[in-house]
Structure formats: structure tokens, C-alpha cells
Coordinates of C-alpha atoms and ligand atoms in Angstrom, one line a residue:
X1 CA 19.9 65.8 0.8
X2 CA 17.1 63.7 1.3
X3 CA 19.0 60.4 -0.3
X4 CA 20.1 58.9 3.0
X5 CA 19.0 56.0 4.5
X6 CA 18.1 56.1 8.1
X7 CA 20.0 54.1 10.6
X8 CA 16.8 51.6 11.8
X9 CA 16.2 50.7 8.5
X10 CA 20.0 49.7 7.9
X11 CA 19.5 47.4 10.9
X12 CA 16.4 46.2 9.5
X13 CA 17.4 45.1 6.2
X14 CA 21.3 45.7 5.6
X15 CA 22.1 46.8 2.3
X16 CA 25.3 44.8 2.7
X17 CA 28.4 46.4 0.0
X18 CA 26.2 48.6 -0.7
X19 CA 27.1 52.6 -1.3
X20 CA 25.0 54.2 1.3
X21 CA 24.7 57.9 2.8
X22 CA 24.2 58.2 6.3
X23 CA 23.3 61.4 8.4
X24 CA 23.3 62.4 12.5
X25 CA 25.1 63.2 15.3
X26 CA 28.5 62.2 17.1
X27 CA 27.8 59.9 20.0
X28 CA 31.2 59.2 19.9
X29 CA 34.6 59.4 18.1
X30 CA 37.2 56.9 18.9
X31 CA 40.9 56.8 17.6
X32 CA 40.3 59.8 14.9
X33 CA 38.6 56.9 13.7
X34 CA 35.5 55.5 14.2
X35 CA 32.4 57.2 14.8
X36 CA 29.3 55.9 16.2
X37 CA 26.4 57.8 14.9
X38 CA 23.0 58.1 15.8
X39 CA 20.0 59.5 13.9
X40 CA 17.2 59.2 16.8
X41 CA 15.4 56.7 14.5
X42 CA 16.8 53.8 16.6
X43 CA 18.4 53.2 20.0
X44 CA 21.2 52.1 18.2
X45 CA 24.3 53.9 16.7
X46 CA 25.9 53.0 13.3
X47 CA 29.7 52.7 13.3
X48 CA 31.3 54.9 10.7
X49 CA 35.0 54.5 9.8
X50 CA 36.6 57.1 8.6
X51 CA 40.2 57.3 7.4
X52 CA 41.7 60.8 9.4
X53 CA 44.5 60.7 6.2
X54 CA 42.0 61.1 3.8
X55 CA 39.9 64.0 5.4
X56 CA 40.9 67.7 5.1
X57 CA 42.2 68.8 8.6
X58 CA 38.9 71.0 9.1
X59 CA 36.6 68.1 8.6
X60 CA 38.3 66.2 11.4
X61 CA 38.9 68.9 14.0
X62 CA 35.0 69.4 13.5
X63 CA 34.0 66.1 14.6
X64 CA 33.0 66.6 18.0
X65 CA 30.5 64.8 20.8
X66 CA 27.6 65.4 18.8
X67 CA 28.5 67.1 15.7
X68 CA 26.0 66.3 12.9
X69 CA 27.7 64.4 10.3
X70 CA 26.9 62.9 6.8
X71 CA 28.9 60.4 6.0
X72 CA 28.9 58.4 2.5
X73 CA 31.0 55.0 2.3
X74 CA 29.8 51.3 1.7
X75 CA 28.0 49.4 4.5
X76 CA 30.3 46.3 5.4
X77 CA 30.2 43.2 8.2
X78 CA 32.2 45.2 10.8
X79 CA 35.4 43.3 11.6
X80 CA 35.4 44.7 15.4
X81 CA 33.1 43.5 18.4
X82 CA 30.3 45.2 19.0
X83 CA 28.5 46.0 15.7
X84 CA 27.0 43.9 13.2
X85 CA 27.6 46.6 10.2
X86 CA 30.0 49.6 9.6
X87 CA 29.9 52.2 7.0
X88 CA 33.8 52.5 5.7
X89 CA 33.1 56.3 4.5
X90 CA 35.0 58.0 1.6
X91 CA 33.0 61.2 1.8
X92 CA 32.6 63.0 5.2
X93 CA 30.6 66.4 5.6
X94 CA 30.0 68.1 8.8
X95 CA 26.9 69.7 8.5
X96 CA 27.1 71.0 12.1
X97 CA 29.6 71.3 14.2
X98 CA 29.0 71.3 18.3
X99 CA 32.7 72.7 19.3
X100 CA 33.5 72.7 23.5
X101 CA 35.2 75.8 22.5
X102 CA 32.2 77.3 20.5
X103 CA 30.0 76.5 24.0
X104 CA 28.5 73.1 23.2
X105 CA 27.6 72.4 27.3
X106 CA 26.9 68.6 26.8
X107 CA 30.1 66.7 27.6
X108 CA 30.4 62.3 26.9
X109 CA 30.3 62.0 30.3
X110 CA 27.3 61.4 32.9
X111 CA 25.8 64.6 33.3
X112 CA 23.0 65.5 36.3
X113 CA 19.1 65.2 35.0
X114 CA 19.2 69.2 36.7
X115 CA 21.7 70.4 34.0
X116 CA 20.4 68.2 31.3
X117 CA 16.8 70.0 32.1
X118 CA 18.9 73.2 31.8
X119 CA 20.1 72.1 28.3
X120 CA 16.3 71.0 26.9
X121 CA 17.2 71.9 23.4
X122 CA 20.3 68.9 23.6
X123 CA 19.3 66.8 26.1
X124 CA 17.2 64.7 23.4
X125 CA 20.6 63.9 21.8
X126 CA 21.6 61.6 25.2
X127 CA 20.8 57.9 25.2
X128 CA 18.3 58.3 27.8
X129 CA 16.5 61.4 26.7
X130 CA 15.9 59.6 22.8
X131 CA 14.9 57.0 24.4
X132 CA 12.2 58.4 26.7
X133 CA 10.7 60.4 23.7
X134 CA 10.9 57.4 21.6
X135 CA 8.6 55.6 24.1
X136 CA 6.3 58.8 24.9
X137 CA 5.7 58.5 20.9
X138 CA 4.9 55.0 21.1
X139 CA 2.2 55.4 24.1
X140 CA 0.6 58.3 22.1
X141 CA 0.2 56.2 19.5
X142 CA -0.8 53.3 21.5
X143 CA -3.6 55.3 23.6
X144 CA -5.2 56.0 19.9
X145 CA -4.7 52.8 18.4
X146 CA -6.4 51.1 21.6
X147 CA -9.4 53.3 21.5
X148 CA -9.6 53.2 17.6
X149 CA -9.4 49.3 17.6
X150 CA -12.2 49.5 20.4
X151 CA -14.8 51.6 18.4
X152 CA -13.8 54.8 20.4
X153 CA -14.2 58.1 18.7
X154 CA -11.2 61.3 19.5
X155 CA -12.9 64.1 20.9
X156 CA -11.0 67.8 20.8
X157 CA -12.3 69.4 23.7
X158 CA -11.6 73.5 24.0
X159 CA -8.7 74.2 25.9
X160 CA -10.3 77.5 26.4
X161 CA -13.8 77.4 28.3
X162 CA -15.3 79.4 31.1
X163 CA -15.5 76.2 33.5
X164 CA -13.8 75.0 35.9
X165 CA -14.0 71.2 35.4
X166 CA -12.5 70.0 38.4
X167 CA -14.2 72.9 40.4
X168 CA -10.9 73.1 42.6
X169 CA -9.9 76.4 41.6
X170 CA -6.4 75.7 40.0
X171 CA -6.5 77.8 36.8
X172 CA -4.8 80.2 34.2
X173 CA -6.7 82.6 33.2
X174 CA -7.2 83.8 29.8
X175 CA -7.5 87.2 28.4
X176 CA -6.4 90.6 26.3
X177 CA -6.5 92.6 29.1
X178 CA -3.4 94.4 29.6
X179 CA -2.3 93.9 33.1
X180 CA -3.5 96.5 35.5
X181 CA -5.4 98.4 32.6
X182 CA -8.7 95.9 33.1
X183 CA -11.7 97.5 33.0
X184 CA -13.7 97.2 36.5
X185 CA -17.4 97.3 37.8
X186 CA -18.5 99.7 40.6
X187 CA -17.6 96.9 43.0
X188 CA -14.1 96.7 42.0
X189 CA -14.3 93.7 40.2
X190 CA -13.4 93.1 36.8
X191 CA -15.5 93.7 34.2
X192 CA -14.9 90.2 31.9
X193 CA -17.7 91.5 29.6
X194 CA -15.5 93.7 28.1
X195 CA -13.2 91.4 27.5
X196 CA -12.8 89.1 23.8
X197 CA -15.3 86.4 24.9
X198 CA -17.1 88.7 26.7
X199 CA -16.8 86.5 29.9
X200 CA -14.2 85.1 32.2
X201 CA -12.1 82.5 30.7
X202 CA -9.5 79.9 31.4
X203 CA -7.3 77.4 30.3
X204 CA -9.2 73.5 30.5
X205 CA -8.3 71.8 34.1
X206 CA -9.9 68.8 32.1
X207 CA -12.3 67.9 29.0
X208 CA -13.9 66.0 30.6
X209 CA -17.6 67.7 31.1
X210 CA -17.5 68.4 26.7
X211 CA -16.9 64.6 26.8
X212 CA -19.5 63.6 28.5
X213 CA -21.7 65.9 26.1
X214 CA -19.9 63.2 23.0
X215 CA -20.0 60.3 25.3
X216 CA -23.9 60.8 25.6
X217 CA -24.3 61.2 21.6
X218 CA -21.5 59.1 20.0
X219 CA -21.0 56.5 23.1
X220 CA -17.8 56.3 23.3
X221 CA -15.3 58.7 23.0
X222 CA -12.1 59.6 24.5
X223 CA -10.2 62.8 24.5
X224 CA -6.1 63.3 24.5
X225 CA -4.9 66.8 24.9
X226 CA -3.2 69.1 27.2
X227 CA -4.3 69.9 30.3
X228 CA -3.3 72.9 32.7
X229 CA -3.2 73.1 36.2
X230 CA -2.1 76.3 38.5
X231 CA -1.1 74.4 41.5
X232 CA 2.1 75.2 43.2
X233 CA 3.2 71.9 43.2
X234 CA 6.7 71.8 43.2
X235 CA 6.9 67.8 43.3
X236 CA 8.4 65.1 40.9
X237 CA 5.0 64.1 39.7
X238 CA 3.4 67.2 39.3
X239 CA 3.2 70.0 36.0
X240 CA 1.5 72.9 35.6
X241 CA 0.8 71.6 31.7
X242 CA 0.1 67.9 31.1
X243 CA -1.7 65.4 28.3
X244 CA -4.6 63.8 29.9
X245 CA -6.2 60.8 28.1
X246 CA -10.3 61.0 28.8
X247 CA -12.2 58.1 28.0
X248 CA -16.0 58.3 28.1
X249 CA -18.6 56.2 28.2
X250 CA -22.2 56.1 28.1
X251 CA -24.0 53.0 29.7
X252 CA -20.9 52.2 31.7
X253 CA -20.6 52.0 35.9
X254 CA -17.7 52.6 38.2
X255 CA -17.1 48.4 37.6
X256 CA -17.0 48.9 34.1
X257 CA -14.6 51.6 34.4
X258 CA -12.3 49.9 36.5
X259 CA -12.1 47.2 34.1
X260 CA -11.2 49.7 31.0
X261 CA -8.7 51.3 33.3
X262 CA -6.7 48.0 34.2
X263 CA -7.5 46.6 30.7
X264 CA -6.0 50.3 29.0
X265 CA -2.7 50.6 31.5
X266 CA -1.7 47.0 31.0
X267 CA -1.9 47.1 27.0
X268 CA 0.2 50.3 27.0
X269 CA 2.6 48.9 28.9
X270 CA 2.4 46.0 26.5
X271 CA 2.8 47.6 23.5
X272 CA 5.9 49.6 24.4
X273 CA 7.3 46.2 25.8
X274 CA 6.7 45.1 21.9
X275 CA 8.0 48.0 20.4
X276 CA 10.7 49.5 22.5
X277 CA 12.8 46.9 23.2
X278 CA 15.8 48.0 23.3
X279 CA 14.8 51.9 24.7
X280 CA 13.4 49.7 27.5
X281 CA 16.6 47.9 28.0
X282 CA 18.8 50.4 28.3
X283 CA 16.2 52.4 30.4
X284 CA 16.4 49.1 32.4
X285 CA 20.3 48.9 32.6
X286 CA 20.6 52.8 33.2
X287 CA 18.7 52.6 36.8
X288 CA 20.6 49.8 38.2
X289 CA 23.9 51.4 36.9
X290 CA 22.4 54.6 38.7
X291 CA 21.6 52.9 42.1
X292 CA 24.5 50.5 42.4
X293 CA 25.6 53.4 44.1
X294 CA 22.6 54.0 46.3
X295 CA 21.7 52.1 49.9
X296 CA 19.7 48.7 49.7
X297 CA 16.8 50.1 51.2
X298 CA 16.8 53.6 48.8
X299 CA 17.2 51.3 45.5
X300 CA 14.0 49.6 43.5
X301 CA 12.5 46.7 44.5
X302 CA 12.4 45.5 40.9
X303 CA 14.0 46.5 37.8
X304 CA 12.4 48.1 35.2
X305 CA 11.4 45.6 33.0
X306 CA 10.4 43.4 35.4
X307 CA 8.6 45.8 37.1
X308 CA 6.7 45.9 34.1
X309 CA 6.0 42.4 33.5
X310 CA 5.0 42.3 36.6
X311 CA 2.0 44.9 36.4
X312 CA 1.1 43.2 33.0
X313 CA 0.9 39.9 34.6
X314 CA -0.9 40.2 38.0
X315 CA -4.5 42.1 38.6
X316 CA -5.0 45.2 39.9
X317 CA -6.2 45.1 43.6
X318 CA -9.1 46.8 44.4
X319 CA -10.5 48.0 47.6
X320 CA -12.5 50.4 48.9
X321 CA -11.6 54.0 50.5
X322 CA -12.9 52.4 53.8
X323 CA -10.9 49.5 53.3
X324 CA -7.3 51.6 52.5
X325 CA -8.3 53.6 55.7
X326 CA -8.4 50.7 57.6
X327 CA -5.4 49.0 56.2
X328 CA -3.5 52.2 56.7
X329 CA -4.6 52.7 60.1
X330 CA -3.5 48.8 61.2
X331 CA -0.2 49.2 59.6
X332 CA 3.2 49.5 61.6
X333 CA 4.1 51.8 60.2
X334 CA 1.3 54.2 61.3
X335 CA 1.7 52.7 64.6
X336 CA 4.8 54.1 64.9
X337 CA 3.9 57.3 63.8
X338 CA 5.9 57.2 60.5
X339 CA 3.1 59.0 58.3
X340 CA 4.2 62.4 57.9
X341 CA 0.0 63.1 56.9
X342 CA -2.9 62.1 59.0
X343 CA -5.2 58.6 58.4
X344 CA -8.6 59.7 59.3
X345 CA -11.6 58.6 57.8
X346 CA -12.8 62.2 55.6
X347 CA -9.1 62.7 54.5
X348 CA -7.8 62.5 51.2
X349 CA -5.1 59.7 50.9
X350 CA -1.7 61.5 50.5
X351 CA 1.2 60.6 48.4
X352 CA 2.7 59.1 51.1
X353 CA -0.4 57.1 52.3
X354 CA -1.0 55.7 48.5
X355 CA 2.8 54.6 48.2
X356 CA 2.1 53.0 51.1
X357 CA -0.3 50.6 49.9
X358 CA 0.5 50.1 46.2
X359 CA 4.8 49.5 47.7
X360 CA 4.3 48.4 51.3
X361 CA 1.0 46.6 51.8
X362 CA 0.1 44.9 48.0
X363 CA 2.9 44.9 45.9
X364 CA 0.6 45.6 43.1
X365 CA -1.3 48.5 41.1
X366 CA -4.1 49.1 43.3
X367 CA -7.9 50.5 42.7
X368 CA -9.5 52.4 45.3
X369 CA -13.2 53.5 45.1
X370 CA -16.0 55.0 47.1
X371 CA -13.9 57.9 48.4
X372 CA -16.0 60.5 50.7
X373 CA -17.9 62.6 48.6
X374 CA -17.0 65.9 50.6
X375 CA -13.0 65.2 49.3
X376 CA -13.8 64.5 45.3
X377 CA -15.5 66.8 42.5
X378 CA -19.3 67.8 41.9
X379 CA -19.9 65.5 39.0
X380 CA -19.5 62.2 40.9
X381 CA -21.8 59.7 41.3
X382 CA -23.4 59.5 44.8
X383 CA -23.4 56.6 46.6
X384 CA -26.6 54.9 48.9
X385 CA -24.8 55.9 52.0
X386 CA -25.0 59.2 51.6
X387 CA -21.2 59.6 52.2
X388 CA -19.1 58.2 49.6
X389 CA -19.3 58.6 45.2
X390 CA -18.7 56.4 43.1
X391 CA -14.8 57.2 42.4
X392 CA -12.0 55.4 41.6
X393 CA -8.2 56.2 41.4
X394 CA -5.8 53.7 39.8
X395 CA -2.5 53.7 42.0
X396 CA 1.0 52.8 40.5
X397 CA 4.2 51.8 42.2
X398 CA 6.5 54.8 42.5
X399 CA 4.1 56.9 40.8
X400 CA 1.1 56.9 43.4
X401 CA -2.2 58.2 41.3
X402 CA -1.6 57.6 37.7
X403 CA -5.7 57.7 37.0
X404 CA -8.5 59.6 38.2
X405 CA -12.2 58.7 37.1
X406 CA -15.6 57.8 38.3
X407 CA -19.0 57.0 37.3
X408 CA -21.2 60.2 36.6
X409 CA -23.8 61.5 38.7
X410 CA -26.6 61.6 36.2
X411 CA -29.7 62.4 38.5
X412 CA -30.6 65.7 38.1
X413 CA -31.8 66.7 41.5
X414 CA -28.6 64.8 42.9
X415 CA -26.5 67.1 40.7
X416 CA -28.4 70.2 41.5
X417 CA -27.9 69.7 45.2
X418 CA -24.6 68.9 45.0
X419 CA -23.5 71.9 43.1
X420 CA -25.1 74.1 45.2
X421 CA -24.0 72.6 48.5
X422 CA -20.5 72.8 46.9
X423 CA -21.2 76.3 45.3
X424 CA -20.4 75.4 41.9
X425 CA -22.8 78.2 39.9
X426 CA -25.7 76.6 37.6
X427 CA -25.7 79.3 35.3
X428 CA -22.1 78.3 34.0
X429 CA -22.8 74.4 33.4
X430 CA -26.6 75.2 32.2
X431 CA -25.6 72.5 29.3
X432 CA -24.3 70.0 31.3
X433 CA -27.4 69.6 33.4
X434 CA -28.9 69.8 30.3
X435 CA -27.6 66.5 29.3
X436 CA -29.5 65.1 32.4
X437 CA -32.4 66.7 31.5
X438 CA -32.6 65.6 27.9
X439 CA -31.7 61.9 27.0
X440 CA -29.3 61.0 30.0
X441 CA -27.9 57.9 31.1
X442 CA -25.8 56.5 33.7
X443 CA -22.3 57.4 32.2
X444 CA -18.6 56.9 33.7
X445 CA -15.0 57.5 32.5
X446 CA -11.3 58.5 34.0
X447 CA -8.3 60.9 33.2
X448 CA -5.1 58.7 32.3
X449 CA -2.3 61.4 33.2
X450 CA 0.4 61.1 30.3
X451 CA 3.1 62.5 31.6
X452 CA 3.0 59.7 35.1
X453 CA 2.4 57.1 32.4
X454 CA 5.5 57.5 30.6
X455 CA 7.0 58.5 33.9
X456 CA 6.5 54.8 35.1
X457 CA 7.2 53.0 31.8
X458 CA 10.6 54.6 31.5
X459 CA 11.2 54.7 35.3
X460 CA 11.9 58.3 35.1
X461 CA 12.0 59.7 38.8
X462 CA 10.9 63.4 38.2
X463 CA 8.4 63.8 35.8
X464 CA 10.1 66.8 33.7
X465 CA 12.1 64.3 32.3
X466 CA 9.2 62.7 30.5
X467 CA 8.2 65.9 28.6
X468 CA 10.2 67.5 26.0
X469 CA 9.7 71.0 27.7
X470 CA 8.2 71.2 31.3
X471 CA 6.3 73.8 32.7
X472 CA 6.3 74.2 36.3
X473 CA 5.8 76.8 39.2
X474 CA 8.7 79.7 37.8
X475 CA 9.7 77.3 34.6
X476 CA 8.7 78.3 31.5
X477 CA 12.1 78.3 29.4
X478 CA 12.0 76.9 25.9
Ligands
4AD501 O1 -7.6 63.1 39.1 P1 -7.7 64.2 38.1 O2 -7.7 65.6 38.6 O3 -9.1 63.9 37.4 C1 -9.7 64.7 36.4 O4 -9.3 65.7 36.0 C2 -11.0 64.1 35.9 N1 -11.7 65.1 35.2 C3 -10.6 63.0 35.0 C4 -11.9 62.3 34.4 O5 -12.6 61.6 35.2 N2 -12.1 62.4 33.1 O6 -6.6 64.1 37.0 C5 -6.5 62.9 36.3 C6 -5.0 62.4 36.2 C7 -4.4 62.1 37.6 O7 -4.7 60.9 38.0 C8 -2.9 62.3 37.3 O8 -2.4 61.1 36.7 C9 -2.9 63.4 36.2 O9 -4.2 63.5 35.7 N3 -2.6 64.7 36.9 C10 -1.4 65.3 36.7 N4 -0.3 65.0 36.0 C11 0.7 65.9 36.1 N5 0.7 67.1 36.7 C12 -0.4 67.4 37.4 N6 -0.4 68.6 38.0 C13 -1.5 66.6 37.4 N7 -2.8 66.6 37.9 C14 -3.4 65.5 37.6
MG502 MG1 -7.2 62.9 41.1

């Protein structure tokens, strides 16, 4: 079984007259003829030629859109346009059939992102589905391989812990209760001692409090993992389970950090620009196929792949939250009342306000910083005024925030007043104002969101089509 040759490596390096054995699925069958086969190790498909006289009648009825196929024959110059190589086979096996009859919902026609979601377990068999989880491989790797070349160290950091990281309230909990059979205190509460950690747990929000326990030992670490979040979201940007990417680092201020955020998104972008090619391409080619039906002003401003160049190429702007207010508030747009969310100095900056400035206003990735410290987490640095922390969101064309972060608030009696005011209980994070007790320093870092990153590489538009399974407010198929 294992003697076949994979389809990228053919392209690679030809073995030209060669007797080769090839193996995947049915893209397409043309003429009871030629197949074009593709084994997810490349964008591309291989042609196969078969000769329908020479298979047994079975075989051939059993070649359907995405039957898996081995196919044994010797790898020629194709005579016909639009391949380089072809595989004239003289043994043909279907290991798999995929009949209409039998079921098989996927159809070699354009079928609706809705009813490929549907269809998880075959949607990665469509062109654009291999090629977004092509390129979410390649960022993975990327995100390590930047942080490794950089002297970073990979932290795991519990998915289970009894904090809430983000101190928003948003989580799953975890326990062996049974449902309805918890064991309660006098008060009617429930009595989490009893439970298997003997306390009240939940899945991670964010790692980022254990990293800044690594960051303040090891210096620089970053974490990778998934991340849960119980908001009732139901948006195209938003999970219930994502991958966050949490760099840490001691000795490092909100400036610093904004640097290794604009310096980390550009060379991911970069490297899948070097190694996906041709996913990118077609990624590229599928959008403007998509919107040549669409109205001028619904359609991108950019393609794809310029859209990435462009990122790569120009800096980040970066203002303040003052200075977005401002902006926002001078716009026409708000003068004419076309923000559906208020612009009031205190508010968080809605979806629509941050589109506004990275689409409308700059043109570019933009920074912001210094946000009011009544709108942003416990943990963040307190600035001289009194009124704003030190923290920074990174802001991406059709994406809005693709980056969270901030320098750290590493004065104790800062932290300890801000909890309280906040009502975040000490007893809980007793070891994370340890680590400003004992040998602290300033400190900053930020949470890349995965899933938005691949979500703007690929151009994506809902972000359950960047992740092989989504889970999302009554979604959890698969
Ligand atoms: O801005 P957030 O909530 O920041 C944190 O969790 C910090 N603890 C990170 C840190 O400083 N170490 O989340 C970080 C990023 C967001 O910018 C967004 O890209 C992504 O995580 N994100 C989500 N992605 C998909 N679905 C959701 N529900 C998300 N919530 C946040
Ligand atoms: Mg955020």
C-alpha cells in the first residue's frame, strides 16, 4: 500500500517513463477517460488516463466525483493542454467509491459554504476547503518557527484552571457532576468542594496569566492552544473554541509589543506568500469569480493577494484610543448618523467603528492603544492619567480585531486596587500577585487569534470556514 508516490513530489521531480502508483480522490472524470486526481498534498491534480476498454465495467461505474482511486500506469509528458505530466494507468483500483446513488451529497458543481459546513467530513475534499487547511498548517508552523528562530520558548498552559483570565465572565464550566444531582450548601449554592478538583473549574478564556508566570522565569515564551469562550456570538468572526497564539515577555513595554505584533503578522503573512503559492492563487481567483456577481460597492477593494502584499509592505498605523475617538467622531459618516453603535469617549470601539478606521479612514492595519481602563481587563498596565492602560489591539481589514495585548500592570498595590475595584477575588490569583511580589518586572505580551488570522490570509468571510470543525452557539456536530 504504502508504495505510492504522492502527487507534490511528482511535480517536484518527475519520474518521467517511469512506472509509478498513484492514490486519491476524483476531482474529476472526463470522457470515461481522464481523471484528474488529487491527494491533498498539493493544490494541484494529477491527470490519469485510463482506457474504459481495458477496465472491468465495475471499476468504471465506480469512478465517481471523488471516489478514492489507485491508479498504477507510467508517468508521461501529457500530450493535452493543461498538465505538464499524465499517468497512462494499466491498473485501476477503486478503493472507495462516493456513489450519488449511495448518498455522496457533494456534487462538481459550486455548492453554498452553508451546505459545505453541513458536509464537514467532505468539505476538505473541495479546492477551497484543501486549500484553507493547507495554509492554516503553514501558519501553525510558521507561529512556532518564528518564535523558535527568535529564542522563544512554547508554553502549555492548562486548559482547565479555576480563573477567569479575562475576568469577563464568558466560560464553560467543568465538572463530574451529574446535572441537577450537584451537591449544594445551606445557601443553595453548589458545593464545588465535592466536586473532582474540589473547586470550581472552567475551561481557559486565555493562558495568558500561567504565561506571564514562564515569561517572568524563562523571558520569553509564547503559548499556542485552544481557547474557549461562552459568548453568544453568533457573528462571522466569532467561535466558541479558538487557537490563541500568547507571546510573553519579560522587560518588554506596550512599544515593544506593538513592534513584535507588526513584526509577527507581517512574517506570517510572508511565509504563506512563500509557501502557498498556488493555495493563495486560487484563494485569490475564487473571490473575484465570487463577486463578479456582487455590486461595486459590496465587492473588495483589493484582491487577495494584493491585499496581502499590501499589509506586508506598508506600516501599521498607530494611534491612540483618544485619537480613533476623535477621528470617528469627525467622520462623515458619523455625521450622518451611519454608525449603528455610539462614539463616546468610555465606549469600547465596535466592529463597525474599527472597520471604519482600518477600511474607511487609513487603508492600513491599524494599532490602537491607551483604551479607558474601565472598558479592558484587570491585568493591564495603568497609565499616568489615571484613565487609560496601556493596551493595544492590532486591527485588520475585513477582520476588525485580529490581536489583543498590553503591557502588564506589575505594581502591586496598582493590581491590588484594581482587582478589588473590579471585584476580581485575591484569593483565586494569590500566585499571580505573587509574581509582583517576588522578582517582578515590567512585562507585556498579546493574544494573536488563529482562527481571524487564517480567516484574513485566505479571505475567508465567516470564520467557520477556517476551522476544520467549528463550534458555535447550538453547533457542536462532528
Ligand atoms: O482580546 P482578547 O480577549 O485578549 C486576551 O484574551 C488576552 N488575554 C491576550 C493576551 O494579552 N495574552 O483575545 C485575543 C484575540 C482577539 O484579538 C481575537 O483575535 C481572538 O483572540 N478572539 C477570538 N477569536 C475567535 N472567536 C472568539 N470568540 C474570539 N475572542 C477573541
Ligand atoms: Mg480583545
Amino acid at each position: 500500500m504504502s508504495k505510492r508516490i504522492e502527487i507534490a513530489a511528482i511535480l517536484q521531480n518527475a519520474p518521467l517513463n517511469e512506472t509509478i502508483t498513484v492514490m486519491g480522490w476524483v476531482r474529476a472524470f472526463r470522457n470515461n477517460r481522464f481523471i484528474a486526481l488529487n491527494d491533498g498534498s498539493t493544490f494541484h491534480t494529477l491527470q490519469v488516463v485510463v482506457d474504459p476498454d481495458q477496465l472491468s465495467e465495475d471499476t468504471l461505474k465506480q469512478i465517481h466525483f471523488h471516489s478514492c482511486v489507485k491508479a498504477t500506469g507510467k508517468l508521461v509528458e501529457s500530450q493535452g493542454a493543461g498538465q505538464a505530466f499524465e499517468v497512462i494507468a494499466t491498473e485501476v483500483e477503486v478503493l472507495g467509491d462516493s456513489s450519488p446513488e449511495e448518498g455522496y451529497p457533494l456534487q462538481p458543481k459550486a455548492q453554498s459554504l452553508e451546505f459545505l459546513r453541513e458536509n464537514a467530513h467532505f468539505r476538505m475534499r473541495t479546492n477551497a476547503f484543501s486549500s484553507v487547511f493547507r495554509i492554516r498548517h503553514g501558519i501553525a508552523y510558521a507561529i512556532h518557527k518564528y518564535f523558535n528562530d527568535r529564542g522563544y520558548y512554547y508554553l502549555h498552559t492548562p486548559i482547565i484552571t479555576g480563573s477567569d483570565a479575562e475576568g469577563a465572565g464568558e466560560m464553560f464550566h467543568v465538572s463530574t457532576f451529574e446535572p441537577n444531582q450537584a451537591p449544594t450548601l445551606p445557601d443553595g449554592s453548589i458545593d464545588w468542594k465535592q466536586d473532582f478538583f474540589e473547586k470550581a473549574t472552567n475551561l481557559t478564556v486565555s493562558g495568558q496569566l500561567q504565561a506571564e508566570i514562564g515569561a517572568l522565569a524563562l523571558g520569553k515564551v509564547y503559548t499556542f492552544g485552544p481557547t474557549f469562550r461562552a459568548e453568544n456570538s453568533n457573528t462571522t468572526r466569532h467561535l466558541a473554541e479558538f487557537w490563541m497564539i500568547e507571546p510573553e515577555v519579560a522587560f518588554y513595554d506596550i512599544y515593544d509589543n506593538m513592534d513584535l505584533a507588526e513584526d509577527f503578522c507581517k512574517y506570517l503573512i510572508n511565509y504563506v506568500l512563500e509557501h502557498y503559492p498556488d493555495d493563495v492563487a486560487f484563494l485569490d481567483k475564487r473571490i473575484q469569480d465570487m463577486e463578479k456577481n456582487m455590486p461595486m460597492e459590496q465587492r473588495r477593494p483589493m484582491g487577495l493577494l494584493d491585499t496581502l502584499r499590501f499589509v506586508v509592505d506598508n506600516d501599521f498605523v498607530r494611534i491612540t484610543y483618544t485619537e480613533a475617538v476623535d477621528i470617528l467622531r469627525n467622520s462623515k459618516h458619523y455625521k450622518k448618523g451611519k454608525f449603528e453603535f455610539p462614539v463616546e469617549w468610555g465606549k469600547d470601539l465596535q466592529a463597525e467603528h474599527e472597520r471604519y478606521l482600518v477600511e474607511k479612514e487609513f487603508k492600513k492595519p491599524v494599532i490602537v492603544r491607551n483604551y479607558p481602563k474601565d472598558i479592558k481587563a484587570f491585568y493591564m498596565r495603568q497609565n499616568d492619567d489615571e484613565k487609560t492602560v496601556a493596551a493595544m489591539d492590532v486591527l485588520f481589514p475585513g477582520i476588525g480585531e485580529v490581536i489583543g495585548g498590553s503591557q502588564r500592570e506589575e505594581r502591586l498595590s496598582h493590581l491590588k486596587k484594581r482587582m478589588q475595584e473590579m471585584h476580581i477575588p485575591e484569593e483565586e490569583l494569590w500566585w499571580y500577585l505573587d509574581l509582583r511580589r517576588f522578582g517582578g518586572a515590567p512585562h507585556a505580551g498579546f493574544g494573536l487569534g488563529f482562527e481571524r488570522t487564517v480567516q484574513f490570509i485566505t479571505g475567508m468571510s465567516n470564520i467557520r470556514d477556517v476551522i476544520a470543525f467549528p463550534r458555535t452557539p447550538g453547533n457542536a456536530e462532528f
